[in-house]
Tab-separated table of C-alpha atoms in Angstrom:
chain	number	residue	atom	x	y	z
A	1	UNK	CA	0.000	0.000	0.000
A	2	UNK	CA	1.886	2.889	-1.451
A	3	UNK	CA	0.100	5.406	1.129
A	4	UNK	CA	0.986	3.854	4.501
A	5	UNK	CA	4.081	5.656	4.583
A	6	UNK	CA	2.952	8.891	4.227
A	7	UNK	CA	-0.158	7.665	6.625
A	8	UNK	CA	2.321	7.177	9.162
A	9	UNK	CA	4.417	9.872	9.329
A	10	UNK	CA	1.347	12.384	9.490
A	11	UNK	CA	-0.015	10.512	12.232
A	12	UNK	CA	3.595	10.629	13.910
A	13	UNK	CA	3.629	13.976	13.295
A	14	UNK	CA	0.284	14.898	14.478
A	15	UNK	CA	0.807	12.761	17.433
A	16	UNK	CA	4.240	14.542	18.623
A	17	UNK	CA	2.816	18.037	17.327
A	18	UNK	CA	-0.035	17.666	19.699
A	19	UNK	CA	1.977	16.066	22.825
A	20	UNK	CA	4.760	19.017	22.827
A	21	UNK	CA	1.712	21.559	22.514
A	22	UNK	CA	-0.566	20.151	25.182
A	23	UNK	CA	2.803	19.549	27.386
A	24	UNK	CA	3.855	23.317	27.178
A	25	UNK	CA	6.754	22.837	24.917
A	26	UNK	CA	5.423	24.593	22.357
A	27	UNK	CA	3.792	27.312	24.606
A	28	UNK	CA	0.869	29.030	23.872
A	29	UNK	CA	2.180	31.863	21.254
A	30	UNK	CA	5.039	29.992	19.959
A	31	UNK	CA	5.065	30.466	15.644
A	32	UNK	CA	7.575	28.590	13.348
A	33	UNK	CA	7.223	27.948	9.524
A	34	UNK	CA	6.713	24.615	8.593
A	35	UNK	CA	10.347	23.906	7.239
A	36	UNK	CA	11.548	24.673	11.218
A	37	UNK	CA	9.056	21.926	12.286
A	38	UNK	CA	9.592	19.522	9.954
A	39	UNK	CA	13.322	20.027	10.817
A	40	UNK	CA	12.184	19.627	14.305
A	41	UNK	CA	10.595	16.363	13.681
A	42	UNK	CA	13.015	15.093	11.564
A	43	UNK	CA	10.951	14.418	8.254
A	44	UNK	CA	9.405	16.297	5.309
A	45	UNK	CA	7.538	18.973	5.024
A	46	UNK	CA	4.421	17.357	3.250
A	47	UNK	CA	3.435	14.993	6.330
A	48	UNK	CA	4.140	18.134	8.522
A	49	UNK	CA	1.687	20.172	6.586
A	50	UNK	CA	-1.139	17.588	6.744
A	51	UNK	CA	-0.479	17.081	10.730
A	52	UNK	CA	-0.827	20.950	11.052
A	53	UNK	CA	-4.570	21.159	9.054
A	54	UNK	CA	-5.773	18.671	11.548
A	55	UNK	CA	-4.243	20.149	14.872
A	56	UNK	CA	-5.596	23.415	13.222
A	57	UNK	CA	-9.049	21.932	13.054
A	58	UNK	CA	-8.356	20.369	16.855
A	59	UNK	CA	-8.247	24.730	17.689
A	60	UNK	CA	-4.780	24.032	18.651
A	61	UNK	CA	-2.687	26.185	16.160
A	62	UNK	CA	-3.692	28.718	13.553
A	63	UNK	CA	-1.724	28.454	10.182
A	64	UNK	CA	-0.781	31.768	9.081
A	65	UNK	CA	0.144	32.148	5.232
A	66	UNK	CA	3.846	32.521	5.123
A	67	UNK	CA	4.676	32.698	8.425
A	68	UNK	CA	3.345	28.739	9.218
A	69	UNK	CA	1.845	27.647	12.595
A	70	UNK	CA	0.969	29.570	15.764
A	71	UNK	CA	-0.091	27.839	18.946
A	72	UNK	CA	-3.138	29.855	19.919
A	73	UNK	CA	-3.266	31.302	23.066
A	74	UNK	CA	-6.550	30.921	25.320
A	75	UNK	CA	-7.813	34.156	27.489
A	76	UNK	CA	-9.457	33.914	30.514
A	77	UNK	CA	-12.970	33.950	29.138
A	78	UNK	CA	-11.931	31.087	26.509
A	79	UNK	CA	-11.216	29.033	29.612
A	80	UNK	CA	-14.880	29.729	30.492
A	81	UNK	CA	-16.526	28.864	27.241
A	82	UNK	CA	-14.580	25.769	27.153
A	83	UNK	CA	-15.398	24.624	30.765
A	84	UNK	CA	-19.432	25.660	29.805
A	85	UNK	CA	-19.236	23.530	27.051
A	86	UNK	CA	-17.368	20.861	28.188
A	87	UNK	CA	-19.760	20.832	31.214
A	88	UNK	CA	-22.595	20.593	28.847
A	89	UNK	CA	-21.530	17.338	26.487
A	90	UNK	CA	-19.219	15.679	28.857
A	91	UNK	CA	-22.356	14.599	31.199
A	92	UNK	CA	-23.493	12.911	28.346
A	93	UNK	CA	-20.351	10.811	27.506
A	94	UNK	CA	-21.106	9.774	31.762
A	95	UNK	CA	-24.775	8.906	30.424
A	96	UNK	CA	-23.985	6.734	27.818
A	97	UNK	CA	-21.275	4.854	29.555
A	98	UNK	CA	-23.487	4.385	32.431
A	99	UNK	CA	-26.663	2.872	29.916
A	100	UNK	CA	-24.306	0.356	28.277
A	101	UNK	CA	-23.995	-0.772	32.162
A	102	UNK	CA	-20.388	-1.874	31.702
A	103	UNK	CA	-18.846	-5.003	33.042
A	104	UNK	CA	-15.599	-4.657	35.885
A	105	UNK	CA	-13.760	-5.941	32.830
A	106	UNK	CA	-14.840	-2.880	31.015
A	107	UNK	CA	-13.612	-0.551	33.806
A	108	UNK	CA	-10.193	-1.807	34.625
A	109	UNK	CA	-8.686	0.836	32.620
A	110	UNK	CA	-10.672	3.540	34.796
A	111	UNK	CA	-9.481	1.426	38.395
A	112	UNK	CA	-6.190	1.575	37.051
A	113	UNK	CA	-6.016	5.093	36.506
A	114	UNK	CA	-7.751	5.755	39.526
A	115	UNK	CA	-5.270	3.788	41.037
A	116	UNK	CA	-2.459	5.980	39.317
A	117	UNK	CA	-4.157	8.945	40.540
A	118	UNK	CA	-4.085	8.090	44.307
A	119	UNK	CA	-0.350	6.986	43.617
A	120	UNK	CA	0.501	10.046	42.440
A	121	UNK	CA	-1.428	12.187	45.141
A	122	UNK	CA	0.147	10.368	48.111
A	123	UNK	CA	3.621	10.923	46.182
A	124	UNK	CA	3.128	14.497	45.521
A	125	UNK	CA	4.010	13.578	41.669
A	126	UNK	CA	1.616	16.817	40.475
A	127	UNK	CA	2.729	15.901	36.790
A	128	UNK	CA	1.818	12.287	37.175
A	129	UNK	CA	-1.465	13.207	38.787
A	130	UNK	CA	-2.545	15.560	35.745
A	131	UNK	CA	-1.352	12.877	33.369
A	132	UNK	CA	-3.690	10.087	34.826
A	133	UNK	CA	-6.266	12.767	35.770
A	134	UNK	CA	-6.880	13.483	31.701
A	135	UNK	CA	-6.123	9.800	31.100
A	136	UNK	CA	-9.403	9.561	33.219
A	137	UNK	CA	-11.099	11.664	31.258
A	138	UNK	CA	-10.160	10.366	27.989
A	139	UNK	CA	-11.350	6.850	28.534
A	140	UNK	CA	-14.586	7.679	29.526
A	141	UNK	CA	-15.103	9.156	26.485
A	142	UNK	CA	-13.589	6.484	24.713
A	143	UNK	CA	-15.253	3.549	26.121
A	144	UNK	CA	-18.899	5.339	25.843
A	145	UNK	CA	-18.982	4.230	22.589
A	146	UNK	CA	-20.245	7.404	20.751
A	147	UNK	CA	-17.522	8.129	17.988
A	148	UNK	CA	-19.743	11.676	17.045
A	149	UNK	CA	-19.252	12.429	20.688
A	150	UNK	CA	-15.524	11.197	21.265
A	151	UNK	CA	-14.535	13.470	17.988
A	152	UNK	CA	-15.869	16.106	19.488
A	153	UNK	CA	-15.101	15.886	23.370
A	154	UNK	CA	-10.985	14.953	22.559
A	155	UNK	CA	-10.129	18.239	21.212
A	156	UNK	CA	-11.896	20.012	24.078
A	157	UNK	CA	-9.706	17.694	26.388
A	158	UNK	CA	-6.574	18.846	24.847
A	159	UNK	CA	-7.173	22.665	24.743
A	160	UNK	CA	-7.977	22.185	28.534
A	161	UNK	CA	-5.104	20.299	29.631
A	162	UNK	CA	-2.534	23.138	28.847
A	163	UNK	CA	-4.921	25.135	31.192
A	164	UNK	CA	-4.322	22.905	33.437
A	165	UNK	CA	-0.840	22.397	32.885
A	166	UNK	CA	-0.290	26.306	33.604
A	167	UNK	CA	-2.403	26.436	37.291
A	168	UNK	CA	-1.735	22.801	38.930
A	169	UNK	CA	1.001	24.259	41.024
A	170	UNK	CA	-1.677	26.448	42.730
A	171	UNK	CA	-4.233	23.640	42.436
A	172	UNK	CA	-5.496	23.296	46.065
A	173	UNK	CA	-8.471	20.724	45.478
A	174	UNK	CA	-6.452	17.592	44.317
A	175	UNK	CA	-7.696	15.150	46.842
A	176	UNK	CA	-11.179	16.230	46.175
A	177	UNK	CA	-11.051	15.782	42.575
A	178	UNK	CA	-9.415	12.634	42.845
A	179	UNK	CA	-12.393	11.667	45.446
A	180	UNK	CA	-14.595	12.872	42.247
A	181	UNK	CA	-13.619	9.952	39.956
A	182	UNK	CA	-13.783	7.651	42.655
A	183	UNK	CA	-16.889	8.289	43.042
A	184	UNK	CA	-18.333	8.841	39.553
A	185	UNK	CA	-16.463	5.078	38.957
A	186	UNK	CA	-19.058	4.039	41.353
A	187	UNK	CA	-21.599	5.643	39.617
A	188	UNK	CA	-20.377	3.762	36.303
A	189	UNK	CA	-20.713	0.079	38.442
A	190	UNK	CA	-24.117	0.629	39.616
A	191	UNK	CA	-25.042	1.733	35.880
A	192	UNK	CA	-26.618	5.144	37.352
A	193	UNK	CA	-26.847	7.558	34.438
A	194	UNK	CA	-28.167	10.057	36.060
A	195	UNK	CA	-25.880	10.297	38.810
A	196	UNK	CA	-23.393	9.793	36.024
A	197	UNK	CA	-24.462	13.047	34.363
A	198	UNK	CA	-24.895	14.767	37.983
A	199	UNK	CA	-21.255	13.871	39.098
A	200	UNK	CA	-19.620	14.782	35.997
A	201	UNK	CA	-21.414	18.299	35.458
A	202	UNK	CA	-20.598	19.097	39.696
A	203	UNK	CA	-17.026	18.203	38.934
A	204	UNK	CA	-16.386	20.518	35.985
A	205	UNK	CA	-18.014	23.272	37.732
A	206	UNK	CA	-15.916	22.808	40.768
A	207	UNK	CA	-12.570	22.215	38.535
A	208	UNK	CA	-13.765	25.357	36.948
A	209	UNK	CA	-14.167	27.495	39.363
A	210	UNK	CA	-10.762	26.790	41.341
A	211	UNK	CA	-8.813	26.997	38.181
A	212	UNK	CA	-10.433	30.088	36.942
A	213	UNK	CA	-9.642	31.994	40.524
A	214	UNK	CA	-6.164	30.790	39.751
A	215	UNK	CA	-6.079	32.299	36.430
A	216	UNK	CA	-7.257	35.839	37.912
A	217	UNK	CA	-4.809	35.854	41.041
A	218	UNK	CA	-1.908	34.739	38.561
A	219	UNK	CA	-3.163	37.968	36.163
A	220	UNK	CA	-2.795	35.148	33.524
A	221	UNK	CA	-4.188	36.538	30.125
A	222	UNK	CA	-2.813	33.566	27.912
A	223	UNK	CA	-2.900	30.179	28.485
């Protein structure tokens, strides 16, 4: 298949693209032309190109004629509109989960990263706590089932976790988030979708409000 190739090394470059944005190593207002990048990753520019229209369409970058990609900043009120929406679909991805009533099998990957979570807390590992924190997250909306709704939630989930990235050090409310899966996991067990939807919505709106205090004692004005 002459196109796996090429397949390949967009997805590789996608994949790395999107890891040293979300991470913070290409910080929010970072530009380079697409020869720098594909020098960066180490292949042509072609795969480079096609990685940057889909991280483009993700709202991670915005390609600027002649001048290649910028990483797009988020202001304050961004923050907001992405916590209201992600507060409105995100309940659902709870719902649906919690209808298929999944099997303990099913949920291992969610006890695991729970598991991960409290691992990290007791260790004071912030950076492995955030990782299994949107790993969390993730898999929900993965094993829901809903590809409309996983296409639509994942790029949300990205934008956020360079907010999050940029206020965990002043993060105050660890234990209770991680308290928050635990018991939404629960939720999933017992197959309750409405306290599926209820848990997830009361956990955004409590993430949200504690990170957007952050943001205005910080004076923070790009994330």
């Amino acid at each position: 298949m002459p196109d796996f190739p090429k397949k390949t090394l967009v997805a590789d470059a996608y994949s790395r693209l999107k890891s040293d944005i979300r991470e913070n190593r290409l910080p929010p207002g970072f530009q380079a032309p697409e020869p720098e990048l594909a020098t960066r990753l180490g292949i042509s520019r072609t795969p480079v190109r096609e990685a940057l229209i889909r991280l483009q369409a993700d709202g991670l970058i915005r390609l600027i004629p002649r001048h290649g990609a910028l990483v797009v900043a988020l202001s304050p009120s961004d923050v907001q509109s992405l916590y209201d929406i992600l507060s409105a679909l995100e309940p659902q991805a709870g719902v649906t989960l919690a209808e298929a009533a999944p099997t303990p099998t099913a949920l291992a990957p969610l006890y695991e990263t729970l598991d991960a979570m409290t691992r990290a807390l007791e260790a004071k590992d912030l950076s492995a706590w955030l990782a299994a924190d949107d790993s969390f997250h993730q898999q929900v909306i993965a094993l829901q089932g809903n590809d409309r709704l996983h296409s639509m939630l994942g790029p949300l989930l990205d934008q956020l976790h360079r907010v999050l990235m940029t206020t965990l050090a002043h993060r105050e409310q660890l234990a209770r988030a991680t308290e928050d899966h635990r018991t939404l996991l629960h939720i999933l067990a017992t197959g309750d979708s409405n306290g599926a939807r209820r848990e997830l919505r009361q956990h955004r709106r409590r993430e949200s409000r504690e990170v957007l205090e952050i943001i205005e004692a910080q004076g923070l004005t790009a994330l």
